[in-house]
mmCIF file of C-alpha atoms and ligand atoms in Angstrom:
data_model
loop_
_atom_site.group_PDB
_atom_site.id
_atom_site.type_symbol
_atom_site.label_atom_id
_atom_site.label_comp_id
_atom_site.label_asym_id
_atom_site.label_seq_id
_atom_site.Cartn_x
_atom_site.Cartn_y
_atom_site.Cartn_z
ATOM 1 C CA MET A 1 39.874 -15.143 5.033
ATOM 2 C CA ASP A 2 41.043 -11.782 4.078
ATOM 3 C CA LEU A 3 39.547 -10.809 0.679
ATOM 4 C CA PRO A 4 41.868 -9.104 -1.711
ATOM 5 C CA SER A 5 40.998 -5.528 -2.514
ATOM 6 C CA HIS A 6 42.099 -4.455 -5.906
ATOM 7 C CA ASP A 7 41.499 -0.814 -4.946
ATOM 8 C CA HIS A 8 42.635 -0.117 -1.486
ATOM 9 C CA ALA A 9 41.219 3.344 -1.493
ATOM 10 C CA SER A 10 37.636 2.456 -2.242
ATOM 11 C CA GLY A 11 37.554 -1.293 -1.545
ATOM 12 C CA THR A 12 35.550 -1.771 -4.789
ATOM 13 C CA LEU A 13 36.441 -5.398 -5.406
ATOM 14 C CA GLN A 14 35.860 -6.219 -1.709
ATOM 15 C CA ARG A 15 32.408 -4.578 -1.834
ATOM 16 C CA TRP A 16 31.611 -6.545 -4.949
ATOM 17 C CA LEU A 17 32.712 -9.800 -3.403
ATOM 18 C CA THR A 18 31.007 -9.321 -0.077
ATOM 19 C CA GLY A 19 28.212 -6.773 -0.587
ATOM 20 C CA PRO A 20 24.483 -7.380 -1.252
ATOM 21 C CA ARG A 21 23.754 -9.074 -4.512
ATOM 22 C CA VAL A 22 20.958 -8.369 -7.030
ATOM 23 C CA PRO A 23 19.609 -11.885 -7.681
ATOM 24 C CA GLY A 24 20.910 -13.138 -11.000
ATOM 25 C CA LEU A 25 18.582 -13.656 -13.824
ATOM 26 C CA PRO A 26 17.570 -17.319 -14.312
ATOM 27 C CA ASN A 27 19.610 -19.557 -16.527
ATOM 28 C CA LEU A 28 17.936 -20.009 -19.917
ATOM 29 C CA ALA A 29 18.770 -23.633 -19.887
ATOM 30 C CA GLU A 30 16.544 -24.184 -16.826
ATOM 31 C CA LEU A 31 13.523 -22.437 -18.331
ATOM 32 C CA PRO A 32 10.877 -23.696 -20.664
ATOM 33 C CA PRO A 33 11.066 -22.017 -24.125
ATOM 34 C CA PRO A 34 8.950 -18.856 -24.200
ATOM 35 C CA ARG A 35 5.502 -19.104 -25.784
ATOM 36 C CA LEU A 36 5.256 -16.304 -28.345
ATOM 37 C CA SER A 37 2.684 -14.431 -30.399
ATOM 38 C CA PHE A 38 3.229 -11.677 -32.891
ATOM 39 C CA GLU A 39 0.921 -8.843 -33.909
ATOM 40 C CA PHE A 40 0.854 -7.388 -37.405
ATOM 41 C CA PHE A 41 -1.156 -4.653 -39.010
ATOM 42 C CA PRO A 42 -2.806 -5.090 -42.552
ATOM 43 C CA PRO A 43 -0.765 -3.288 -45.229
ATOM 44 C CA LYS A 44 -2.121 -0.374 -47.287
ATOM 45 C CA THR A 45 0.276 -0.504 -50.240
ATOM 46 C CA ASP A 46 2.117 -3.044 -52.255
ATOM 47 C CA LYS A 47 5.380 -1.963 -50.686
ATOM 48 C CA LEU A 48 3.944 -2.364 -47.111
ATOM 49 C CA GLU A 49 2.531 -5.717 -48.183
ATOM 50 C CA GLU A 50 6.033 -6.935 -49.175
ATOM 51 C CA GLN A 51 7.407 -5.608 -45.830
ATOM 52 C CA LEU A 52 4.690 -7.471 -43.898
ATOM 53 C CA TRP A 53 5.356 -10.751 -45.701
ATOM 54 C CA ALA A 54 9.146 -10.455 -45.211
ATOM 55 C CA CYS A 55 8.345 -9.912 -41.513
ATOM 56 C CA ILE A 56 6.026 -12.939 -41.367
ATOM 57 C CA ARG A 57 8.556 -15.208 -43.058
ATOM 58 C CA ARG A 58 11.321 -14.069 -40.750
ATOM 59 C CA LEU A 59 9.321 -14.712 -37.630
ATOM 60 C CA GLU A 60 7.533 -17.865 -38.812
ATOM 61 C CA PRO A 61 10.448 -20.230 -37.847
ATOM 62 C CA LEU A 62 10.055 -19.173 -34.244
ATOM 63 C CA ALA A 63 6.831 -21.104 -34.289
ATOM 64 C CA PRO A 64 4.709 -18.648 -32.366
ATOM 65 C CA ARG A 65 1.436 -20.019 -30.793
ATOM 66 C CA PHE A 66 -0.525 -17.564 -32.976
ATOM 67 C CA VAL A 67 -0.103 -14.323 -34.983
ATOM 68 C CA SER A 68 -2.737 -11.624 -34.888
ATOM 69 C CA VAL A 69 -3.770 -9.032 -37.458
ATOM 70 C CA THR A 70 -5.200 -5.757 -36.299
ATOM 71 C CA TYR A 71 -8.491 -4.090 -37.363
ATOM 72 C CA GLY A 72 -8.102 -0.443 -38.322
ATOM 73 C CA ALA A 73 -9.819 2.343 -36.221
ATOM 74 C CA GLY A 74 -13.544 2.342 -37.136
ATOM 75 C CA GLY A 75 -13.322 -0.960 -38.994
ATOM 76 C CA THR A 76 -11.514 0.848 -41.820
ATOM 77 C CA THR A 77 -9.313 -2.267 -42.593
ATOM 78 C CA GLN A 78 -12.022 -4.892 -42.684
ATOM 79 C CA ALA A 79 -11.195 -6.158 -46.105
ATOM 80 C CA ARG A 80 -7.455 -5.914 -45.675
ATOM 81 C CA THR A 81 -7.501 -7.613 -42.256
ATOM 82 C CA HIS A 82 -9.533 -10.403 -43.845
ATOM 83 C CA ALA A 83 -7.235 -10.729 -46.825
ATOM 84 C CA THR A 84 -4.162 -10.877 -44.681
ATOM 85 C CA VAL A 85 -5.574 -13.337 -42.287
ATOM 86 C CA SER A 86 -6.752 -15.529 -45.126
ATOM 87 C CA ARG A 87 -3.332 -15.494 -46.855
ATOM 88 C CA ILE A 88 -1.767 -16.501 -43.503
ATOM 89 C CA VAL A 89 -4.127 -19.485 -43.460
ATOM 90 C CA ALA A 90 -3.495 -20.421 -46.999
ATOM 91 C CA GLU A 91 0.266 -19.928 -47.321
ATOM 92 C CA THR A 92 1.892 -20.417 -43.904
ATOM 93 C CA SER A 93 2.175 -22.868 -41.067
ATOM 94 C CA LEU A 94 0.981 -20.125 -38.634
ATOM 95 C CA THR A 95 -2.258 -19.919 -36.740
ATOM 96 C CA PRO A 96 -3.869 -16.557 -37.216
ATOM 97 C CA ALA A 97 -6.049 -14.482 -34.825
ATOM 98 C CA ALA A 98 -8.204 -11.794 -36.418
ATOM 99 C CA HIS A 99 -8.866 -8.572 -34.438
ATOM 100 C CA LEU A 100 -12.475 -7.420 -34.538
ATOM 101 C CA THR A 101 -14.004 -4.363 -33.096
ATOM 102 C CA CYS A 102 -17.478 -3.001 -32.204
ATOM 103 C CA VAL A 103 -16.955 0.391 -33.906
ATOM 104 C CA GLY A 104 -18.981 1.698 -36.731
ATOM 105 C CA ALA A 105 -21.023 -1.456 -37.449
ATOM 106 C CA THR A 106 -24.363 -3.101 -36.528
ATOM 107 C CA ARG A 107 -24.317 -6.422 -34.768
ATOM 108 C CA ALA A 108 -25.521 -8.096 -38.036
ATOM 109 C CA GLU A 109 -22.482 -6.569 -39.885
ATOM 110 C CA VAL A 110 -19.954 -7.672 -37.256
ATOM 111 C CA ASP A 111 -21.535 -11.151 -37.147
ATOM 112 C CA GLU A 112 -21.240 -11.353 -40.940
ATOM 113 C CA VAL A 113 -17.499 -10.679 -40.608
ATOM 114 C CA ALA A 114 -17.084 -13.201 -37.857
ATOM 115 C CA ARG A 115 -19.015 -15.865 -39.959
ATOM 116 C CA GLY A 116 -16.604 -15.061 -42.895
ATOM 117 C CA TYR A 117 -13.688 -15.877 -40.576
ATOM 118 C CA TRP A 118 -15.186 -18.984 -39.346
ATOM 119 C CA ALA A 119 -15.859 -20.109 -42.987
ATOM 120 C CA ALA A 120 -12.171 -19.248 -43.907
ATOM 121 C CA GLY A 121 -10.967 -21.558 -41.143
ATOM 122 C CA VAL A 122 -10.047 -18.844 -38.677
ATOM 123 C CA ARG A 123 -10.859 -19.955 -35.115
ATOM 124 C CA HIS A 124 -9.267 -17.273 -33.025
ATOM 125 C CA ILE A 125 -10.600 -13.751 -32.611
ATOM 126 C CA VAL A 126 -9.029 -10.841 -30.590
ATOM 127 C CA ALA A 127 -12.364 -9.145 -29.531
ATOM 128 C CA LEU A 128 -12.100 -5.399 -28.859
ATOM 129 C CA ARG A 129 -14.306 -2.395 -28.472
ATOM 130 C CA GLY A 130 -12.117 -0.364 -30.751
ATOM 131 C CA ASP A 131 -11.161 3.262 -30.674
ATOM 132 C CA PRO A 132 -13.440 6.060 -32.006
ATOM 133 C CA PRO A 133 -12.990 6.650 -35.765
ATOM 134 C CA ALA A 134 -10.899 9.549 -36.991
ATOM 135 C CA GLY A 135 -12.451 12.882 -36.058
ATOM 136 C CA GLN A 136 -14.299 11.549 -33.048
ATOM 137 C CA THR A 137 -12.840 11.855 -29.599
ATOM 138 C CA VAL A 138 -15.357 10.138 -27.486
ATOM 139 C CA TYR A 139 -16.498 6.540 -28.023
ATOM 140 C CA GLU A 140 -20.234 6.186 -28.826
ATOM 141 C CA PRO A 141 -21.718 2.747 -29.306
ATOM 142 C CA HIS A 142 -23.096 2.298 -32.779
ATOM 143 C CA PRO A 143 -26.906 2.149 -32.804
ATOM 144 C CA GLY A 144 -27.680 -1.455 -33.196
ATOM 145 C CA GLY A 145 -24.075 -2.447 -32.677
ATOM 146 C CA TYR A 146 -22.196 -4.223 -29.926
ATOM 147 C CA ASP A 147 -21.649 -1.634 -27.215
ATOM 148 C CA TYR A 148 -18.517 -2.894 -25.537
ATOM 149 C CA ALA A 149 -16.005 -5.754 -25.949
ATOM 150 C CA ALA A 150 -17.790 -7.979 -23.435
ATOM 151 C CA ASP A 151 -20.938 -7.762 -25.612
ATOM 152 C CA LEU A 152 -18.856 -8.621 -28.642
ATOM 153 C CA VAL A 153 -17.312 -11.675 -26.937
ATOM 154 C CA GLU A 154 -20.878 -12.889 -26.070
ATOM 155 C CA GLY A 155 -21.953 -12.418 -29.712
ATOM 156 C CA LEU A 156 -18.996 -14.276 -31.046
ATOM 157 C CA LYS A 157 -19.517 -17.226 -28.896
ATOM 158 C CA ARG A 158 -23.086 -17.467 -30.313
ATOM 159 C CA ILE A 159 -21.603 -17.692 -33.796
ATOM 160 C CA GLY A 160 -18.993 -20.337 -33.291
ATOM 161 C CA ASP A 161 -16.747 -21.827 -30.661
ATOM 162 C CA PHE A 162 -14.042 -19.248 -31.321
ATOM 163 C CA GLU A 163 -10.862 -19.011 -29.135
ATOM 164 C CA ILE A 164 -11.245 -15.420 -27.950
ATOM 165 C CA SER A 165 -8.522 -13.106 -26.623
ATOM 166 C CA VAL A 166 -9.297 -9.618 -25.119
ATOM 167 C CA ALA A 167 -7.389 -6.553 -24.242
ATOM 168 C CA ALA A 168 -6.268 -5.623 -20.681
ATOM 169 C CA PHE A 169 -4.709 -2.484 -19.204
ATOM 170 C CA PRO A 170 -2.123 -2.843 -16.533
ATOM 171 C CA GLU A 171 -2.336 0.934 -15.978
ATOM 172 C CA THR A 172 -6.118 1.047 -16.337
ATOM 173 C CA HIS A 173 -7.975 1.953 -19.594
ATOM 174 C CA PRO A 174 -7.785 5.759 -20.003
ATOM 175 C CA THR A 175 -11.565 6.321 -19.952
ATOM 176 C CA ALA A 176 -12.393 3.865 -17.194
ATOM 177 C CA LEU A 177 -14.094 5.263 -14.178
ATOM 178 C CA SER A 178 -11.674 3.560 -11.769
ATOM 179 C CA ALA A 179 -9.162 0.758 -11.694
ATOM 180 C CA GLU A 180 -11.782 -1.481 -9.988
ATOM 181 C CA GLN A 181 -14.382 -0.843 -12.696
ATOM 182 C CA ASP A 182 -11.894 -1.584 -15.396
ATOM 183 C CA LEU A 183 -10.926 -4.849 -13.586
ATOM 184 C CA ASP A 184 -14.732 -5.810 -13.392
ATOM 185 C CA ASN A 185 -14.910 -5.114 -17.098
ATOM 186 C CA LEU A 186 -12.000 -7.520 -17.728
ATOM 187 C CA LYS A 187 -13.787 -10.110 -15.629
ATOM 188 C CA ARG A 188 -16.957 -9.640 -17.610
ATOM 189 C CA LYS A 189 -15.012 -10.390 -20.900
ATOM 190 C CA ILE A 190 -13.572 -13.581 -19.406
ATOM 191 C CA ASP A 191 -16.872 -14.640 -17.992
ATOM 192 C CA ALA A 192 -18.374 -14.118 -21.440
ATOM 193 C CA GLY A 193 -15.954 -16.618 -22.883
ATOM 194 C CA ALA A 194 -12.478 -15.050 -23.579
ATOM 195 C CA THR A 195 -9.636 -17.305 -22.517
ATOM 196 C CA ARG A 196 -6.713 -14.943 -22.734
ATOM 197 C CA ALA A 197 -5.984 -11.327 -22.116
ATOM 198 C CA ILE A 198 -3.286 -9.514 -23.971
ATOM 199 C CA THR A 199 -2.139 -6.392 -22.262
ATOM 200 C CA GLN A 200 -1.490 -2.901 -23.559
ATOM 201 C CA TYR A 201 2.205 -2.336 -23.797
ATOM 202 C CA PHE A 202 3.923 -1.037 -20.635
ATOM 203 C CA PHE A 203 7.430 -0.113 -19.726
ATOM 204 C CA ASP A 204 7.300 -0.398 -15.995
ATOM 205 C CA THR A 205 7.498 -4.148 -15.225
ATOM 206 C CA GLU A 206 6.374 -3.711 -11.695
ATOM 207 C CA THR A 207 3.096 -2.230 -12.822
ATOM 208 C CA TYR A 208 2.307 -5.369 -14.807
ATOM 209 C CA LEU A 209 3.338 -7.707 -11.944
ATOM 210 C CA ARG A 210 1.053 -5.734 -9.559
ATOM 211 C CA PHE A 211 -1.745 -5.983 -12.134
ATOM 212 C CA LEU A 212 -1.282 -9.764 -12.300
ATOM 213 C CA ASP A 213 -1.765 -9.826 -8.531
ATOM 214 C CA ARG A 214 -4.910 -7.718 -8.793
ATOM 215 C CA CYS A 215 -6.280 -9.904 -11.488
ATOM 216 C CA GLY A 216 -5.597 -13.072 -9.366
ATOM 217 C CA ALA A 217 -7.380 -11.397 -6.397
ATOM 218 C CA ALA A 218 -10.304 -10.605 -8.556
ATOM 219 C CA GLY A 219 -10.649 -14.364 -9.606
ATOM 220 C CA ILE A 220 -9.248 -13.921 -13.108
ATOM 221 C CA THR A 221 -7.425 -17.072 -13.877
ATOM 222 C CA VAL A 222 -6.824 -16.891 -17.667
ATOM 223 C CA PRO A 223 -3.313 -16.030 -18.895
ATOM 224 C CA ILE A 224 -2.716 -12.277 -18.873
ATOM 225 C CA VAL A 225 -0.047 -12.104 -21.649
ATOM 226 C CA PRO A 226 2.210 -9.094 -21.553
ATOM 227 C CA GLY A 227 2.270 -7.005 -24.693
ATOM 228 C CA ILE A 228 5.802 -6.067 -25.512
ATOM 229 C CA MET A 229 6.612 -3.031 -27.659
ATOM 230 C CA PRO A 230 10.148 -2.653 -28.891
ATOM 231 C CA VAL A 231 10.580 1.153 -29.100
ATOM 232 C CA THR A 232 12.383 2.497 -32.098
ATOM 233 C CA ASN A 233 10.569 5.833 -32.609
ATOM 234 C CA PHE A 234 10.631 7.176 -29.083
ATOM 235 C CA VAL A 235 9.094 10.509 -30.033
ATOM 236 C CA GLN A 236 6.100 8.764 -31.612
ATOM 237 C CA VAL A 237 5.727 6.339 -28.788
ATOM 238 C CA LYS A 238 5.700 9.071 -26.287
ATOM 239 C CA ARG A 239 2.925 10.776 -28.168
ATOM 240 C CA PHE A 240 0.943 7.683 -28.753
ATOM 241 C CA SER A 241 1.298 6.499 -25.139
ATOM 242 C CA ALA A 242 -0.369 9.562 -23.684
ATOM 243 C CA MET A 243 -3.582 8.580 -25.530
ATOM 244 C CA CYS A 244 -3.669 4.867 -24.945
ATOM 245 C CA GLY A 245 -3.156 4.278 -21.248
ATOM 246 C CA ALA A 246 0.579 3.633 -21.129
ATOM 247 C CA SER A 247 3.033 5.797 -19.265
ATOM 248 C CA VAL A 248 6.603 6.411 -20.364
ATOM 249 C CA PRO A 249 9.034 6.465 -17.410
ATOM 250 C CA ASP A 250 11.516 9.262 -17.110
ATOM 251 C CA TRP A 251 14.463 6.765 -17.245
ATOM 252 C CA MET A 252 13.307 5.807 -20.754
ATOM 253 C CA GLY A 253 13.398 9.448 -21.794
ATOM 254 C CA LYS A 254 16.908 9.628 -20.485
ATOM 255 C CA LEU A 255 17.980 6.516 -22.513
ATOM 256 C CA PHE A 256 16.669 7.826 -25.771
ATOM 257 C CA GLU A 257 17.880 11.435 -25.170
ATOM 258 C CA GLY A 258 19.735 12.948 -28.050
ATOM 259 C CA LEU A 259 18.980 10.070 -30.413
ATOM 260 C CA ASP A 260 16.103 11.526 -32.435
ATOM 261 C CA GLU A 261 18.316 11.573 -35.624
ATOM 262 C CA ASP A 262 20.121 8.366 -34.826
ATOM 263 C CA LEU A 263 18.036 5.399 -35.783
ATOM 264 C CA GLU A 264 20.791 2.799 -35.492
ATOM 265 C CA THR A 265 21.672 3.636 -31.880
ATOM 266 C CA ARG A 266 17.989 3.962 -30.982
ATOM 267 C CA ARG A 267 17.431 0.384 -32.325
ATOM 268 C CA MET A 268 20.294 -0.955 -30.198
ATOM 269 C CA VAL A 269 19.016 0.950 -27.048
ATOM 270 C CA SER A 270 15.563 -0.449 -27.816
ATOM 271 C CA VAL A 271 16.738 -4.049 -27.795
ATOM 272 C CA VAL A 272 18.499 -3.525 -24.485
ATOM 273 C CA VAL A 273 15.417 -1.943 -22.918
ATOM 274 C CA ALA A 274 12.967 -4.553 -24.179
ATOM 275 C CA ALA A 275 15.380 -7.468 -23.448
ATOM 276 C CA GLU A 276 15.817 -6.266 -19.924
ATOM 277 C CA GLN A 277 12.040 -5.991 -19.485
ATOM 278 C CA VAL A 278 11.211 -9.522 -20.873
ATOM 279 C CA ARG A 279 14.099 -11.186 -18.884
ATOM 280 C CA LEU A 280 12.821 -9.576 -15.720
ATOM 281 C CA LEU A 281 9.298 -10.848 -16.565
ATOM 282 C CA GLN A 282 10.759 -14.241 -17.252
ATOM 283 C CA ALA A 283 12.595 -14.157 -13.856
ATOM 284 C CA ASN A 284 9.135 -13.601 -12.364
ATOM 285 C CA GLY A 285 7.700 -16.701 -13.929
ATOM 286 C CA VAL A 286 6.189 -15.189 -17.136
ATOM 287 C CA ASP A 287 6.661 -17.506 -20.038
ATOM 288 C CA GLU A 288 4.160 -16.073 -22.658
ATOM 289 C CA PHE A 289 4.819 -12.897 -24.620
ATOM 290 C CA HIS A 290 2.873 -11.012 -27.272
ATOM 291 C CA PHE A 291 5.050 -8.749 -29.486
ATOM 292 C CA TYR A 292 3.751 -5.619 -31.205
ATOM 293 C CA THR A 293 5.974 -6.105 -34.286
ATOM 294 C CA LEU A 294 4.776 -2.998 -36.330
ATOM 295 C CA ASN A 295 5.503 -5.357 -39.216
ATOM 296 C CA ARG A 296 9.316 -5.170 -38.470
ATOM 297 C CA PRO A 297 10.942 -8.363 -37.449
ATOM 298 C CA ASP A 298 14.498 -7.626 -36.541
ATOM 299 C CA LEU A 299 14.202 -6.322 -32.970
ATOM 300 C CA VAL A 300 11.450 -8.866 -32.137
ATOM 301 C CA TYR A 301 13.583 -11.664 -33.439
ATOM 302 C CA ALA A 302 16.539 -10.605 -31.312
ATOM 303 C CA ILE A 303 14.515 -10.185 -28.195
ATOM 304 C CA ALA A 304 12.732 -13.617 -28.704
ATOM 305 C CA HIS A 305 16.160 -15.117 -29.161
ATOM 306 C CA LEU A 306 17.418 -13.554 -25.913
ATOM 307 C CA LEU A 307 14.335 -15.164 -24.189
ATOM 308 C CA GLY A 308 15.449 -18.550 -25.404
ATOM 309 C CA ALA A 309 13.337 -18.902 -28.543
ATOM 310 C CA ARG A 310 15.122 -20.756 -31.300
ATOM 311 C CA ALA A 311 14.158 -21.213 -34.932
ATOM 312 C CA ALA A 312 12.631 -24.671 -35.782
ATOM 313 C CA ARG A 313 14.878 -26.521 -38.111
HETATM 314 C C1 LIG B 1 -3.901 -6.196 -27.407
HETATM 315 C C2 LIG B 1 -4.682 -4.968 -27.926
HETATM 316 C C3 LIG B 1 -5.035 -5.051 -29.307
HETATM 317 C C4 LIG B 1 -5.734 -3.958 -29.916
HETATM 318 N N1 LIG B 1 -6.115 -4.032 -31.165
HETATM 319 C C5 LIG B 1 -6.933 -3.123 -31.752
HETATM 320 C C6 LIG B 1 -7.379 -3.258 -33.132
HETATM 321 O O1 LIG B 1 -7.075 -4.153 -33.821
HETATM 322 N N2 LIG B 1 -8.236 -2.238 -33.564
HETATM 323 C C7 LIG B 1 -8.597 -1.174 -32.799
HETATM 324 O O2 LIG B 1 -9.305 -0.306 -33.261
HETATM 325 N N3 LIG B 1 -8.155 -1.022 -31.509
HETATM 326 C C8 LIG B 1 -7.349 -1.966 -30.953
HETATM 327 N N4 LIG B 1 -6.868 -1.839 -29.680
HETATM 328 C C9 LIG B 1 -7.275 -0.692 -28.838
HETATM 329 C C10 LIG B 1 -8.611 -0.886 -28.226
HETATM 330 O O3 LIG B 1 -9.650 -0.986 -29.084
HETATM 331 C C11 LIG B 1 -8.773 0.356 -27.338
HETATM 332 O O4 LIG B 1 -7.857 0.350 -26.263
HETATM 333 C C12 LIG B 1 -10.189 0.608 -26.768
HETATM 334 O O5 LIG B 1 -10.253 1.924 -26.246
HETATM 335 C C13 LIG B 1 -10.570 -0.388 -25.667
HETATM 336 O O6 LIG B 1 -10.888 -1.666 -26.111
HETATM 337 P P1 LIG B 1 -11.354 -2.752 -25.144
HETATM 338 O O7 LIG B 1 -11.623 -3.967 -26.012
HETATM 339 O O8 LIG B 1 -10.409 -2.878 -24.006
HETATM 340 O O9 LIG B 1 -12.756 -2.157 -24.716
HETATM 341 P P2 LIG B 1 -13.699 -2.567 -23.509
HETATM 342 O O10 LIG B 1 -13.300 -3.799 -22.760
HETATM 343 O O11 LIG B 1 -15.114 -2.541 -24.004
HETATM 344 O O12 LIG B 1 -13.559 -1.354 -22.408
HETATM 345 C C14 LIG B 1 -13.466 0.060 -22.992
HETATM 346 C C15 LIG B 1 -13.729 1.045 -21.811
HETATM 347 O O13 LIG B 1 -15.072 1.001 -21.499
HETATM 348 C C16 LIG B 1 -15.319 0.669 -20.209
HETATM 349 N N5 LIG B 1 -16.601 -0.141 -20.184
HETATM 350 C C17 LIG B 1 -16.692 -1.388 -20.553
HETATM 351 N N6 LIG B 1 -17.995 -1.831 -20.470
HETATM 352 C C18 LIG B 1 -18.716 -0.726 -20.036
HETATM 353 C C19 LIG B 1 -20.089 -0.410 -19.822
HETATM 354 N N7 LIG B 1 -20.976 -1.410 -19.978
HETATM 355 N N8 LIG B 1 -20.388 0.792 -19.396
HETATM 356 C C20 LIG B 1 -19.506 1.785 -19.249
HETATM 357 N N9 LIG B 1 -18.054 1.614 -19.447
HETATM 358 C C21 LIG B 1 -17.732 0.362 -19.853
HETATM 359 C C22 LIG B 1 -14.091 -0.087 -19.691
HETATM 360 O O14 LIG B 1 -13.807 -0.054 -18.298
HETATM 361 C C23 LIG B 1 -13.011 0.632 -20.505
HETATM 362 O O15 LIG B 1 -12.666 1.870 -19.901
HETATM 363 C C24 LIG B 1 -6.163 -2.898 -29.058
HETATM 364 C C25 LIG B 1 -5.693 -2.849 -27.724
HETATM 365 C C26 LIG B 1 -5.048 -3.889 -27.147
HETATM 366 C C27 LIG B 1 -4.597 -3.830 -25.731
#
């Protein structure tokens, strides 16, 4: 059959009808609903506290598997993390996970914090080494402290049968000696008792998918949940990414070009970028997603919706 060509000069329609196709994204109706988790940071002021709770209330109906609360660099938010996690236990239907780090504390002090969580009914810890406290550039284990995250996982398992998640770095941790050494480290954390890894955010989906393959080849079988960061402040993310082992592709710079003073458009671009990323992950069989919310719900809600998440009635 002769195909009609709407533009005889270029044959555009004909090319579209007969040319190679990018495989379509899967139909949402054929996919299981995504499994979600949301990360918050503990607020410093009353105003930020209000913002956090509005965020929690907005995302709660999406019934995430858990929500996690970060632990400030150097353990600076110990009391605030504890207060936020305890309030989540007391006042919501959500299951909290408390982040805990090795930085700036002895083993006995860290164990005490963990026992406090156990007593408050918190059964999930995100166990991390932590970043050096402000003013220090190189990480030094605290004398008498847990040296690295793997040691912390081991210590926590002695205290209680916590569910433990750990960090993973698809682009390799910035101070790791090699990608292999970093993968061995992840394996040690799993062997010590962690049952899930949550990744540093990334923007190049292929890097994450290759990382999954490397984890599989290294015998790591626990879920490696992608950490998704909707970007609203591109300038800040670019600066931060340079320090934390995430690269920012040139195409992203191009998409946010000229928008430094235009928050509304940045937010719309941000949803498109993140939605494309998560749908591509979904098309590759990923059905669990961890969102870095920065205590702001709107973009996360929209992206979760596009993934097929619907509020429980
Ligand atoms: C999901 C997620 C959540 C986070 N939440 C927080 C938070 O709440 N608070 C916070 O302060 N930071 C947080 N971070 C940042 C994290 O603490 C830093 O990225 C930190 O630099 C690494 O932590 P880790 O747990 O991966 O460390 P580790 O797994 O201990 O690894 C750190 C580095 O040390 C190397 N290493 C490990 N063991 C040894 C060893 N025995 N000898 C020599 N080298 C070794 C590893 O290869 C790696 O390069 C988070 C990161 C992620 C991805």
